[in-house]
Every structure is written in structure tokens, then in C-alpha cells.
PDB file of C-alpha atoms in Angstrom:
ATOM      1  CA  MET K  29      -0.002   0.012  -0.010  1.00 94.00           C
ATOM      2  CA  GLU K  30       1.260   3.479  -0.959  1.00 97.00           C
ATOM      3  CA  LYS K  31       1.805   5.994   1.873  1.00 98.00           C
ATOM      4  CA  THR K  32       1.648   9.770   1.841  1.00 98.00           C
ATOM      5  CA  LYS K  33       1.858  12.553   4.387  1.00 98.00           C
ATOM      6  CA  CYS K  34      -0.940  14.414   2.611  1.00 98.00           C
ATOM      7  CA  LEU K  35      -3.597  13.351   0.211  1.00 98.00           C
ATOM      8  CA  ILE K  36      -5.659  16.041  -1.584  1.00 98.00           C
ATOM      9  CA  ILE K  37      -8.968  14.947  -3.065  1.00 98.00           C
ATOM     10  CA  GLY K  38     -10.154  17.345  -5.863  1.00 97.00           C
ATOM     11  CA  SER K  39      -8.534  19.869  -8.087  1.00 95.00           C
ATOM     12  CA  GLY K  40     -10.351  23.198  -8.365  1.00 95.00           C
ATOM     13  CA  PRO K  41      -8.869  26.446  -6.977  1.00 97.00           C
ATOM     14  CA  ALA K  42      -9.146  24.943  -3.426  1.00 98.00           C
ATOM     15  CA  GLY K  43      -7.380  21.705  -4.223  1.00 98.00           C
ATOM     16  CA  TYR K  44      -4.600  23.323  -6.351  1.00 98.00           C
ATOM     17  CA  THR K  45      -3.911  25.958  -3.781  1.00 98.00           C
ATOM     18  CA  ALA K  46      -3.783  23.360  -1.010  1.00 98.00           C
ATOM     19  CA  ALA K  47      -1.334  21.421  -3.159  1.00 98.00           C
ATOM     20  CA  ILE K  48       0.902  24.538  -3.695  1.00 98.00           C
ATOM     21  CA  TYR K  49       1.107  25.176   0.030  1.00 98.00           C
ATOM     22  CA  ALA K  50       1.472  21.518   1.053  1.00 98.00           C
ATOM     23  CA  SER K  51       4.218  20.842  -1.489  1.00 98.00           C
ATOM     24  CA  ARG K  52       6.151  23.938  -0.476  1.00 98.00           C
ATOM     25  CA  ALA K  53       5.997  22.697   3.120  1.00 98.00           C
ATOM     26  CA  ASN K  54       7.698  19.483   1.918  1.00 97.00           C
ATOM     27  CA  LEU K  55       4.625  17.326   2.491  1.00 97.00           C
ATOM     28  CA  ASN K  56       5.022  15.719  -0.955  1.00 97.00           C
ATOM     29  CA  PRO K  57       1.275  15.633  -1.472  1.00 98.00           C
ATOM     30  CA  ILE K  58      -0.597  13.365  -3.842  1.00 98.00           C
ATOM     31  CA  GLU K  59      -3.586  15.026  -5.468  1.00 98.00           C
ATOM     32  CA  TYR K  60      -6.445  13.312  -7.278  1.00 98.00           C
ATOM     33  CA  SER K  61      -8.033  15.502  -9.824  1.00 95.00           C
ATOM     34  CA  GLY K  62     -11.489  13.973  -9.802  1.00 91.00           C
ATOM     35  CA  MET K  63     -14.273  13.789 -12.394  1.00 83.00           C
ATOM     36  CA  GLN K  64     -13.747  17.354 -13.540  1.00 86.00           C
ATOM     37  CA  PRO K  65     -10.083  18.337 -13.368  1.00 90.00           C
ATOM     38  CA  GLY K  66     -10.002  22.037 -12.573  1.00 90.00           C
ATOM     39  CA  GLY K  67     -13.498  22.060 -11.162  1.00 89.00           C
ATOM     40  CA  GLN K  68     -16.458  24.213 -12.062  1.00 86.00           C
ATOM     41  CA  LEU K  69     -14.231  26.994 -13.406  1.00 85.00           C
ATOM     42  CA  THR K  70     -13.415  24.953 -16.449  1.00 82.00           C
ATOM     43  CA  GLN K  71     -17.058  25.434 -17.537  1.00 73.00           C
ATOM     44  CA  THR K  72     -16.865  29.141 -17.487  1.00 69.00           C
ATOM     45  CA  THR K  73     -15.172  31.093 -20.266  1.00 67.00           C
ATOM     46  CA  GLU K  74     -13.849  34.431 -18.908  1.00 81.00           C
ATOM     47  CA  VAL K  75     -12.939  34.949 -15.193  1.00 87.00           C
ATOM     48  CA  GLU K  76     -12.786  38.679 -14.585  1.00 85.00           C
ATOM     49  CA  ASN K  77     -13.020  38.953 -10.829  1.00 89.00           C
ATOM     50  CA  PHE K  78      -9.923  37.002  -9.704  1.00 93.00           C
ATOM     51  CA  PRO K  79      -7.256  39.394  -8.355  1.00 95.00           C
ATOM     52  CA  GLY K  80      -4.099  39.681 -10.406  1.00 94.00           C
ATOM     53  CA  TYR K  81      -5.707  39.271 -13.899  1.00 93.00           C
ATOM     54  CA  PRO K  82      -6.523  42.880 -14.952  1.00 95.00           C
ATOM     55  CA  GLN K  83      -7.567  41.714 -18.429  1.00 94.00           C
ATOM     56  CA  GLY K  84      -9.466  38.727 -17.115  1.00 92.00           C
ATOM     57  CA  VAL K  85      -8.480  35.128 -17.791  1.00 92.00           C
ATOM     58  CA  ASP K  86      -9.959  32.047 -19.345  1.00 90.00           C
ATOM     59  CA  GLY K  87     -11.249  29.668 -16.619  1.00 90.00           C
ATOM     60  CA  ASN K  88      -9.469  26.676 -18.144  1.00 90.00           C
ATOM     61  CA  GLN K  89      -6.218  28.638 -18.609  1.00 93.00           C
ATOM     62  CA  MET K  90      -6.308  29.773 -14.897  1.00 95.00           C
ATOM     63  CA  MET K  91      -6.717  26.153 -13.750  1.00 95.00           C
ATOM     64  CA  MET K  92      -3.838  25.051 -16.033  1.00 95.00           C
ATOM     65  CA  ASP K  93      -1.658  27.791 -14.397  1.00 95.00           C
ATOM     66  CA  LEU K  94      -2.544  26.568 -10.931  1.00 96.00           C
ATOM     67  CA  LEU K  95      -1.849  22.931 -11.963  1.00 97.00           C
ATOM     68  CA  GLU K  96       1.569  23.876 -13.298  1.00 97.00           C
ATOM     69  CA  GLN K  97       2.335  25.784 -10.108  1.00 97.00           C
ATOM     70  CA  ALA K  98       1.423  22.828  -7.904  1.00 97.00           C
ATOM     71  CA  GLN K  99       3.598  20.566 -10.071  1.00 97.00           C
ATOM     72  CA  ARG K 100       6.457  22.927  -9.970  1.00 97.00           C
ATOM     73  CA  PHE K 101       6.706  22.415  -6.261  1.00 97.00           C
ATOM     74  CA  GLY K 102       6.430  18.624  -6.534  1.00 97.00           C
ATOM     75  CA  THR K 103       2.775  17.703  -6.216  1.00 98.00           C
ATOM     76  CA  ASP K 104       2.076  14.278  -7.585  1.00 98.00           C
ATOM     77  CA  ILE K 105      -1.152  15.003  -9.566  1.00 97.00           C
ATOM     78  CA  ARG K 106      -3.161  12.036 -10.753  1.00 97.00           C
ATOM     79  CA  MET K 107      -6.124  11.656 -12.984  1.00 95.00           C
ATOM     80  CA  GLY K 108      -9.017   9.754 -11.605  1.00 94.00           C
ATOM     81  CA  SER K 109     -11.110   9.815  -8.485  1.00 96.00           C
ATOM     82  CA  ILE K 110     -11.105   8.624  -4.936  1.00 97.00           C
ATOM     83  CA  VAL K 111     -14.196   6.430  -4.644  1.00 97.00           C
ATOM     84  CA  LYS K 112     -13.942   5.182  -1.028  1.00 97.00           C
ATOM     85  CA  VAL K 113     -12.456   6.339   2.195  1.00 98.00           C
ATOM     86  CA  ASP K 114     -11.893   4.728   5.602  1.00 98.00           C
ATOM     87  CA  PHE K 115     -11.486   7.332   8.269  1.00 98.00           C
ATOM     88  CA  SER K 116     -11.823   4.815  11.206  1.00 97.00           C
ATOM     89  CA  LYS K 117      -8.172   5.138  12.163  1.00 96.00           C
ATOM     90  CA  ALA K 118      -5.018   6.897  11.064  1.00 95.00           C
ATOM     91  CA  PRO K 119      -3.407   6.648   8.597  1.00 97.00           C
ATOM     92  CA  TYR K 120      -6.618   7.016   6.583  1.00 98.00           C
ATOM     93  CA  VAL K 121      -6.971   4.586   3.786  1.00 98.00           C
ATOM     94  CA  CYS K 122      -8.402   6.021   0.507  1.00 98.00           C
ATOM     95  CA  THR K 123      -9.175   3.960  -2.585  1.00 98.00           C
ATOM     96  CA  ASP K 124      -9.257   5.083  -6.230  1.00 97.00           C
ATOM     97  CA  GLU K 125     -11.491   3.819  -8.994  1.00 96.00           C
ATOM     98  CA  GLU K 126      -8.894   1.289 -10.019  1.00 96.00           C
ATOM     99  CA  GLY K 127      -8.628  -0.143  -6.537  1.00 97.00           C
ATOM    100  CA  ASN K 128      -5.319   1.408  -5.543  1.00 97.00           C
ATOM    101  CA  GLU K 129      -5.126   2.134  -1.873  1.00 98.00           C
ATOM    102  CA  ILE K 130      -3.233   5.081  -0.328  1.00 98.00           C
ATOM    103  CA  ALA K 131      -2.645   5.482   3.356  1.00 98.00           C
ATOM    104  CA  ALA K 132      -2.555   9.153   4.239  1.00 98.00           C
ATOM    105  CA  ASP K 133      -1.560  10.915   7.496  1.00 98.00           C
ATOM    106  CA  THR K 134      -3.653  13.895   6.497  1.00 98.00           C
ATOM    107  CA  VAL K 135      -6.447  14.289   3.982  1.00 98.00           C
ATOM    108  CA  ILE K 136      -7.667  17.537   2.402  1.00 98.00           C
ATOM    109  CA  ILE K 137     -11.067  17.259   0.891  1.00 98.00           C
ATOM    110  CA  ALA K 138     -11.636  19.741  -1.980  1.00 98.00           C
ATOM    111  CA  THR K 139     -14.227  17.876  -4.047  1.00 97.00           C
ATOM    112  CA  GLY K 140     -16.277  20.936  -4.805  1.00 96.00           C
ATOM    113  CA  ALA K 141     -19.951  21.079  -5.790  1.00 94.00           C
ATOM    114  CA  SER K 142     -21.934  20.721  -8.955  1.00 91.00           C
ATOM    115  CA  ALA K 143     -24.578  23.207 -10.048  1.00 88.00           C
ATOM    116  CA  LYS K 144     -27.972  21.547 -10.553  1.00 92.00           C
ATOM    117  CA  TYR K 145     -29.308  21.748 -14.080  1.00 94.00           C
ATOM    118  CA  LEU K 146     -32.828  21.259 -15.402  1.00 96.00           C
ATOM    119  CA  GLY K 147     -31.633  18.363 -17.582  1.00 95.00           C
ATOM    120  CA  LEU K 148     -32.349  19.916 -20.947  1.00 96.00           C
ATOM    121  CA  ASP K 149     -30.096  19.048 -23.895  1.00 96.00           C
ATOM    122  CA  ASP K 150     -30.008  22.808 -24.734  1.00 97.00           C
ATOM    123  CA  GLU K 151     -28.317  23.585 -21.449  1.00 95.00           C
ATOM    124  CA  ARG K 152     -25.321  21.524 -22.601  1.00 92.00           C
ATOM    125  CA  LYS K 153     -25.530  22.906 -26.170  1.00 95.00           C
ATOM    126  CA  TYR K 154     -25.319  26.534 -24.977  1.00 96.00           C
ATOM    127  CA  ASN K 155     -23.033  26.056 -21.987  1.00 90.00           C
ATOM    128  CA  GLY K 156     -20.693  29.068 -21.980  1.00 87.00           C
ATOM    129  CA  GLN K 157     -22.767  30.582 -24.726  1.00 94.00           C
ATOM    130  CA  GLY K 158     -25.496  32.117 -22.658  1.00 96.00           C
ATOM    131  CA  VAL K 159     -26.156  29.409 -20.107  1.00 96.00           C
ATOM    132  CA  SER K 160     -24.606  29.921 -16.674  1.00 94.00           C
ATOM    133  CA  ALA K 161     -24.981  28.650 -13.113  1.00 92.00           C
ATOM    134  CA  CYS K 162     -23.150  31.584 -11.546  1.00 89.00           C
ATOM    135  CA  ALA K 163     -24.712  35.110 -11.712  1.00 92.00           C
ATOM    136  CA  THR K 164     -21.804  36.719  -9.822  1.00 87.00           C
ATOM    137  CA  CYS K 165     -19.284  35.138 -12.213  1.00 85.00           C
ATOM    138  CA  ASP K 166     -20.988  35.917 -15.466  1.00 91.00           C
ATOM    139  CA  GLY K 167     -23.555  38.645 -14.874  1.00 93.00           C
ATOM    140  CA  PHE K 168     -21.108  41.394 -15.973  1.00 94.00           C
ATOM    141  CA  PHE K 169     -21.224  40.036 -19.580  1.00 94.00           C
ATOM    142  CA  TYR K 170     -24.987  40.836 -19.768  1.00 97.00           C
ATOM    143  CA  ARG K 171     -24.920  44.599 -19.018  1.00 97.00           C
ATOM    144  CA  LYS K 172     -27.935  46.330 -20.696  1.00 98.00           C
ATOM    145  CA  LYS K 173     -29.118  42.922 -22.028  1.00 98.00           C
ATOM    146  CA  THR K 174     -32.167  40.736 -21.213  1.00 98.00           C
ATOM    147  CA  VAL K 175     -31.630  37.640 -19.014  1.00 98.00           C
ATOM    148  CA  ALA K 176     -33.652  34.936 -17.280  1.00 98.00           C
ATOM    149  CA  VAL K 177     -33.128  33.358 -13.884  1.00 98.00           C
ATOM    150  CA  VAL K 178     -34.676  29.908 -13.134  1.00 98.00           C
ATOM    151  CA  GLY K 179     -35.694  29.201  -9.582  1.00 97.00           C
ATOM    152  CA  GLY K 180     -37.860  30.393  -6.702  1.00 96.00           C
ATOM    153  CA  GLY K 181     -35.660  30.262  -3.597  1.00 93.00           C
ATOM    154  CA  ASP K 182     -33.345  32.790  -1.978  1.00 89.00           C
ATOM    155  CA  THR K 183     -30.507  32.023  -4.356  1.00 88.00           C
ATOM    156  CA  ALA K 184     -32.708  32.671  -7.412  1.00 95.00           C
ATOM    157  CA  CYS K 185     -34.025  35.950  -5.866  1.00 95.00           C
ATOM    158  CA  GLU K 186     -30.455  37.057  -4.990  1.00 91.00           C
ATOM    159  CA  ASP K 187     -29.256  36.253  -8.452  1.00 94.00           C
ATOM    160  CA  ALA K 188     -32.214  38.116 -10.031  1.00 97.00           C
ATOM    161  CA  LEU K 189     -31.516  41.240  -7.826  1.00 96.00           C
ATOM    162  CA  TYR K 190     -27.786  41.102  -8.597  1.00 95.00           C
ATOM    163  CA  LEU K 191     -28.520  40.802 -12.316  1.00 97.00           C
ATOM    164  CA  SER K 192     -31.150  43.520 -12.233  1.00 97.00           C
ATOM    165  CA  GLY K 193     -28.347  46.005 -11.347  1.00 97.00           C
ATOM    166  CA  LEU K 194     -26.603  45.110 -14.635  1.00 97.00           C
ATOM    167  CA  ALA K 195     -29.098  43.842 -17.097  1.00 98.00           C
ATOM    168  CA  LYS K 196     -31.854  45.855 -18.855  1.00 98.00           C
ATOM    169  CA  LYS K 197     -34.471  43.265 -17.935  1.00 98.00           C
ATOM    170  CA  VAL K 198     -34.637  40.128 -15.797  1.00 98.00           C
ATOM    171  CA  TYR K 199     -37.250  37.412 -16.071  1.00 98.00           C
ATOM    172  CA  LEU K 200     -37.541  35.125 -12.990  1.00 98.00           C
ATOM    173  CA  ILE K 201     -38.968  31.806 -14.136  1.00 98.00           C
ATOM    174  CA  VAL K 202     -40.736  30.093 -11.280  1.00 98.00           C
ATOM    175  CA  ARG K 203     -42.344  26.671 -11.603  1.00 96.00           C
ATOM    176  CA  LYS K 204     -44.761  27.101  -8.724  1.00 96.00           C
ATOM    177  CA  PRO K 205     -47.404  29.816  -8.264  1.00 97.00           C
ATOM    178  CA  PHE K 206     -45.282  31.328  -5.377  1.00 97.00           C
ATOM    179  CA  LEU K 207     -41.720  32.071  -4.317  1.00 97.00           C
ATOM    180  CA  ARG K 208     -40.033  29.810  -1.701  1.00 94.00           C
ATOM    181  CA  ALA K 209     -37.623  32.658  -0.805  1.00 92.00           C
ATOM    182  CA  SER K 210     -37.680  34.516   2.508  1.00 91.00           C
ATOM    183  CA  GLN K 211     -40.229  37.332   2.797  1.00 95.00           C
ATOM    184  CA  VAL K 212     -37.557  40.058   2.630  1.00 93.00           C
ATOM    185  CA  MET K 213     -36.067  38.643  -0.555  1.00 93.00           C
ATOM    186  CA  GLN K 214     -39.556  38.250  -2.062  1.00 96.00           C
ATOM    187  CA  GLN K 215     -40.380  41.849  -1.273  1.00 96.00           C
ATOM    188  CA  ARG K 216     -37.181  43.177  -2.870  1.00 96.00           C
ATOM    189  CA  VAL K 217     -37.709  41.203  -6.092  1.00 97.00           C
ATOM    190  CA  LYS K 218     -41.326  42.280  -6.336  1.00 97.00           C
ATOM    191  CA  GLU K 219     -40.294  45.934  -5.852  1.00 97.00           C
ATOM    192  CA  ARG K 220     -37.568  45.930  -8.447  1.00 97.00           C
ATOM    193  CA  GLU K 221     -38.985  47.463 -11.601  1.00 97.00           C
ATOM    194  CA  ASN K 222     -36.908  45.572 -14.162  1.00 98.00           C
ATOM    195  CA  ILE K 223     -37.594  42.104 -12.735  1.00 98.00           C
ATOM    196  CA  GLU K 224     -40.714  40.335 -14.146  1.00 98.00           C
ATOM    197  CA  ILE K 225     -41.765  37.147 -12.313  1.00 98.00           C
ATOM    198  CA  LEU K 226     -43.221  34.423 -14.478  1.00 98.00           C
ATOM    199  CA  PHE K 227     -45.116  32.149 -12.021  1.00 98.00           C
ATOM    200  CA  GLU K 228     -46.120  28.591 -13.054  1.00 98.00           C
ATOM    201  CA  HIS K 229     -43.717  28.552 -16.028  1.00 98.00           C
ATOM    202  CA  ASN K 230     -41.544  25.580 -16.925  1.00 98.00           C
ATOM    203  CA  THR K 231     -38.544  25.928 -19.321  1.00 98.00           C
ATOM    204  CA  ILE K 232     -38.643  23.256 -21.995  1.00 97.00           C
ATOM    205  CA  GLY K 233     -35.910  24.488 -24.335  1.00 98.00           C
ATOM    206  CA  LEU K 234     -33.573  27.260 -25.517  1.00 98.00           C
ATOM    207  CA  PHE K 235     -33.021  28.637 -28.945  1.00 98.00           C
ATOM    208  CA  GLY K 236     -30.551  30.794 -30.877  1.00 98.00           C
ATOM    209  CA  GLU K 237     -28.043  30.779 -33.752  1.00 96.00           C
ATOM    210  CA  ASN K 238     -24.858  31.959 -32.056  1.00 92.00           C
ATOM    211  CA  GLY K 239     -25.671  31.391 -28.456  1.00 96.00           C
ATOM    212  CA  VAL K 240     -28.896  31.843 -26.438  1.00 98.00           C
ATOM    213  CA  GLU K 241     -31.408  34.215 -28.078  1.00 98.00           C
ATOM    214  CA  GLY K 242     -34.550  32.895 -26.297  1.00 98.00           C
ATOM    215  CA  ALA K 243     -36.332  30.339 -24.197  1.00 98.00           C
ATOM    216  CA  HIS K 244     -39.291  28.112 -24.868  1.00 98.00           C
ATOM    217  CA  LEU K 245     -41.620  28.037 -21.815  1.00 98.00           C
ATOM    218  CA  VAL K 246     -44.841  26.311 -20.930  1.00 98.00           C
ATOM    219  CA  LYS K 247     -47.311  28.176 -18.677  1.00 97.00           C
ATOM    220  CA  ARG K 248     -49.480  26.054 -16.299  1.00 97.00           C
ATOM    221  CA  LYS K 249     -48.094  22.787 -17.640  1.00 95.00           C
ATOM    222  CA  GLY K 250     -50.663  19.938 -17.634  1.00 93.00           C
ATOM    223  CA  GLU K 251     -53.616  22.223 -16.819  1.00 95.00           C
ATOM    224  CA  PRO K 252     -56.542  22.764 -19.322  1.00 96.00           C
ATOM    225  CA  ASP K 253     -55.376  26.296 -19.964  1.00 96.00           C
ATOM    226  CA  GLU K 254     -51.773  25.266 -20.648  1.00 96.00           C
ATOM    227  CA  GLU K 255     -50.027  27.499 -23.099  1.00 96.00           C
ATOM    228  CA  LYS K 256     -46.623  27.744 -24.744  1.00 97.00           C
ATOM    229  CA  VAL K 257     -44.696  31.037 -24.378  1.00 97.00           C
ATOM    230  CA  ASP K 258     -41.425  32.128 -25.979  1.00 98.00           C
ATOM    231  CA  ILE K 259     -39.290  34.882 -24.363  1.00 98.00           C
ATOM    232  CA  ALA K 260     -36.329  36.657 -26.035  1.00 98.00           C
ATOM    233  CA  ILE K 261     -33.278  36.542 -23.770  1.00 98.00           C
ATOM    234  CA  ASP K 262     -29.478  36.845 -24.059  1.00 98.00           C
ATOM    235  CA  GLY K 263     -28.565  34.875 -20.994  1.00 98.00           C
ATOM    236  CA  PHE K 264     -30.103  31.943 -19.035  1.00 98.00           C
ATOM    237  CA  PHE K 265     -29.062  31.569 -15.347  1.00 97.00           C
ATOM    238  CA  LEU K 266     -29.748  28.505 -13.325  1.00 97.00           C
ATOM    239  CA  ALA K 267     -30.392  29.118  -9.631  1.00 95.00           C
ATOM    240  CA  ILE K 268     -31.925  25.816  -8.542  1.00 94.00           C
ATOM    241  CA  GLY K 269     -29.085  24.955  -6.150  1.00 88.00           C
ATOM    242  CA  HIS K 270     -25.770  23.124  -6.032  1.00 89.00           C
ATOM    243  CA  LYS K 271     -25.022  19.678  -4.888  1.00 93.00           C
ATOM    244  CA  PRO K 272     -21.760  19.250  -3.012  1.00 96.00           C
ATOM    245  CA  ASN K 273     -19.699  16.157  -4.232  1.00 96.00           C
ATOM    246  CA  THR K 274     -19.483  14.590  -0.741  1.00 97.00           C
ATOM    247  CA  ASP K 275     -21.329  11.264  -0.971  1.00 97.00           C
ATOM    248  CA  ILE K 276     -18.386   9.148  -0.190  1.00 97.00           C
ATOM    249  CA  PHE K 277     -17.861  10.978   3.175  1.00 98.00           C
ATOM    250  CA  LYS K 278     -21.419  10.498   4.452  1.00 96.00           C
ATOM    251  CA  GLU K 279     -20.457   7.676   6.797  1.00 96.00           C
ATOM    252  CA  TRP K 280     -17.588   9.619   8.447  1.00 98.00           C
ATOM    253  CA  LEU K 281     -18.140  13.382   8.512  1.00 98.00           C
ATOM    254  CA  ASP K 282     -20.877  15.781   9.601  1.00 97.00           C
ATOM    255  CA  MET K 283     -22.746  17.555   6.877  1.00 97.00           C
ATOM    256  CA  ASP K 284     -25.893  19.679   6.535  1.00 96.00           C
ATOM    257  CA  GLU K 285     -29.120  18.469   4.842  1.00 94.00           C
ATOM    258  CA  VAL K 286     -27.874  19.323   1.326  1.00 93.00           C
ATOM    259  CA  GLY K 287     -24.518  17.627   1.876  1.00 97.00           C
ATOM    260  CA  TYR K 288     -22.079  20.442   2.610  1.00 97.00           C
ATOM    261  CA  LEU K 289     -19.369  19.320   4.973  1.00 98.00           C
ATOM    262  CA  LYS K 290     -19.313  21.063   8.354  1.00 97.00           C
ATOM    263  CA  LYS K 291     -16.260  22.807   9.647  1.00 97.00           C
ATOM    264  CA  ILE K 292     -15.334  23.196  13.294  1.00 97.00           C
ATOM    265  CA  ASP K 293     -15.549  26.816  14.457  1.00 95.00           C
ATOM    266  CA  GLY K 294     -15.035  28.193  10.928  1.00 92.00           C
ATOM    267  CA  THR K 295     -11.594  26.432  10.581  1.00 97.00           C
ATOM    268  CA  PRO K 296     -10.836  23.858   7.839  1.00 98.00           C
ATOM    269  CA  LYS K 297     -10.981  21.134  10.549  1.00 98.00           C
ATOM    270  CA  THR K 298     -13.485  18.355  10.645  1.00 98.00           C
ATOM    271  CA  LYS K 299     -14.421  16.128  13.655  1.00 97.00           C
ATOM    272  CA  ILE K 300     -11.745  13.680  12.487  1.00 98.00           C
ATOM    273  CA  PRO K 301      -8.218  14.742  13.386  1.00 98.00           C
ATOM    274  CA  GLY K 302      -6.082  15.258  10.309  1.00 98.00           C
ATOM    275  CA  VAL K 303      -9.052  15.422   7.872  1.00 98.00           C
ATOM    276  CA  PHE K 304      -9.543  18.943   6.561  1.00 98.00           C
ATOM    277  CA  VAL K 305     -12.047  20.501   4.074  1.00 98.00           C
ATOM    278  CA  ALA K 306     -11.604  23.337   1.516  1.00 98.00           C
ATOM    279  CA  GLY K 307     -13.651  25.030  -1.185  1.00 97.00           C
ATOM    280  CA  ASP K 308     -17.210  24.609  -2.336  1.00 96.00           C
ATOM    281  CA  CYS K 309     -17.827  21.183  -0.758  1.00 97.00           C
ATOM    282  CA  ALA K 310     -17.935  23.003   2.567  1.00 97.00           C
ATOM    283  CA  ASP K 311     -19.165  26.520   1.322  1.00 95.00           C
ATOM    284  CA  PRO K 312     -22.805  26.968   0.562  1.00 91.00           C
ATOM    285  CA  VAL K 313     -22.500  30.790   0.899  1.00 89.00           C
ATOM    286  CA  TYR K 314     -19.688  32.398  -1.138  1.00 90.00           C
ATOM    287  CA  ARG K 315     -18.826  29.833  -3.855  1.00 89.00           C
ATOM    288  CA  GLN K 316     -16.089  31.961  -5.515  1.00 92.00           C
ATOM    289  CA  ALA K 317     -12.691  30.904  -6.836  1.00 94.00           C
ATOM    290  CA  ILE K 318     -10.901  33.440  -4.597  1.00 96.00           C
ATOM    291  CA  SER K 319     -12.664  32.149  -1.401  1.00 97.00           C
ATOM    292  CA  ALA K 320     -12.036  28.548  -2.436  1.00 97.00           C
ATOM    293  CA  ALA K 321      -8.355  29.243  -3.005  1.00 98.00           C
ATOM    294  CA  GLY K 322      -8.111  30.973   0.360  1.00 98.00           C
ATOM    295  CA  SER K 323      -9.616  27.998   2.089  1.00 98.00           C
ATOM    296  CA  GLY K 324      -7.238  25.685   0.264  1.00 98.00           C
ATOM    297  CA  CYS K 325      -4.324  27.606   1.761  1.00 98.00           C
ATOM    298  CA  GLN K 326      -5.846  27.339   5.295  1.00 98.00           C
ATOM    299  CA  ALA K 327      -6.458  23.613   4.957  1.00 98.00           C
ATOM    300  CA  ALA K 328      -2.752  22.990   3.876  1.00 98.00           C
ATOM    301  CA  ILE K 329      -1.445  25.164   6.740  1.00 98.00           C
ATOM    302  CA  GLU K 330      -3.594  23.228   9.191  1.00 98.00           C
ATOM    303  CA  ALA K 331      -2.398  19.873   7.736  1.00 98.00           C
ATOM    304  CA  GLU K 332       1.259  20.970   8.097  1.00 98.00           C
ATOM    305  CA  ARG K 333       0.706  22.049  11.758  1.00 98.00           C
ATOM    306  CA  PHE K 334      -1.182  18.857  12.537  1.00 98.00           C
ATOM    307  CA  LEU K 335       1.799  16.800  11.227  1.00 98.00           C
ATOM    308  CA  LEU K 336       4.323  19.013  13.177  1.00 97.00           C
ATOM    309  CA  ASN K 337       2.451  18.521  16.397  1.00 96.00           C
ATOM    310  CA  LYS K 338       1.984  14.818  15.939  1.00 86.00           C
TER     311      LYS K 338
END
């Protein structure tokens, strides 16, 4: 069985930053890049809000830069995923999809989260060409344009309000005849002049030649007065939640009802000594590249301290 001082699971901004810090501390980390090497950022085109890139940077390019930096300091980066962990005793045994076992003195979990999609083929077709699951990342590209947000909870209302400050018009597409969001959010959305709420509407498709130009909706689906409605939009934002990629840790770590891993007192620590969390798998609130990178740094520093004190 292979042994390592530090195993990093996942490879977005959190995982790569943890790898940079851990390898510079001579922990010789092994990092598994997971299902989506580079994480959610590889699905966005331009990243404009990461400090240090005044002209913006392509999401894929930025992740390649981080990968290179981690490798420069000696991180052993491997393709593939960890599919099983045993945190019953240290060193912790983690198994990859090919059955290889690694015994790790410390583990940094940076498995991220995946945006929930409606499941339409058009979402894939127009990904990065008008379809986005991150209003704060991509809203800027839709200044003075018309966009739609799908969802009826707090996130959807927050996204709609944020976009309403940039876009000319925002449609909020809500499946139910009411909003699930908190009263204060509902009030704000209803008062904002350039937000139009489309209650009891389902999205069934998107259309457009060079990117999204509109959405096909159905109003009151399945009812006698069901009708098809098309709206003209330039951007289509999903706000129906994220699912953290944390299923394999269910047995061992505390998580909230959605699956976000719980930290101890706001630190990267979990209830298992030597197991730390970083990035979106433990962050339902901010979900930004910069906050994920910061938490990756914290997790690596904690791992280093843990090993020093052991």
C-alpha cells in the first residue's frame, strides 16, 4: 500500500492551492484531480473577478496555471477519483477507482460542488454561450441585455436582484405559483422594476443561432389552460441549487441536509483529526474561486501544523 503525508482529493482552486502550500511545506502531497479536473471554473469562459488578472483570464487557462504551479513544487497530480475512504483510524486509507489504496496521514477534501441543471439538452448545447449557473461570475457580460433566472428560492431571488443591477431586464422563471424565498427577498424582487416574475412557468428548451437568443416556456403545464410562451433573452441563469460532491464521506463526516461538509468553528478542521475541508464542498455561501483558493491555503497550513504536532 502506498503511503503519503498528505492526500488532496479534488482539483479546483481549493485543491490546487492546497497542493501549492502543502508541497512547499515538503509534505510531498498526492492530489487526485477527480471527475472534472480544474472544477467548475473549467465550464466558465472568462474569469474577470480573480485578483491579479486585470484583463481577465480564461477559466481553463487559470486552472492550467494553478496545476503547473502545484507541479512545480512537486505535487504528484493524478487523473481519476477517490471512490472510497476509511477514516476509522489513522493513517486514513483512501481507494481510487482502479482499486489502488493510499494510506494518508492527513487528507484535504476539496471535491467541490456541482450546479444543478434542469436536464435539458439545450443547457449543454449553450453552456458558456448564454447558459450559466453563476450570476456573480458571469452577470457582468450581460450589461444592458435581457436575461432569465430559473428558480424560486433565496438564491434565485439574490441572483435576479444582482443581475437587475446590470441587465436591462430580468425574467424570474418560477415553476410554482409562489416564491419559496424568505419574505424580505420576495419583497425586494417584487419591488424591483426591471424584474418580471413568471409564475407557473417551466422551461422546455432554449433557442438561438450563435448562443442563447430565447427560451421556450410552458405556462401552467398539464392544466386545461396550458399555453406555450417564448421569451427573447441573451442569458439563461440556473439558480436551482448546488449539490456538493461529498457522498463518499457521508459515513464519516458531519454535513448539512444538502451535503455540505461542516467545519469546526469556521476552521478547515473536521471532527476527524487530520482530515480537513476546503472550497465549495464546505461552502454553501460564497462559492467563488478566490474564497475557495483561500480555504485551500488554510487547509494546507492546518495539515502542516497537524503533522508537526503529531
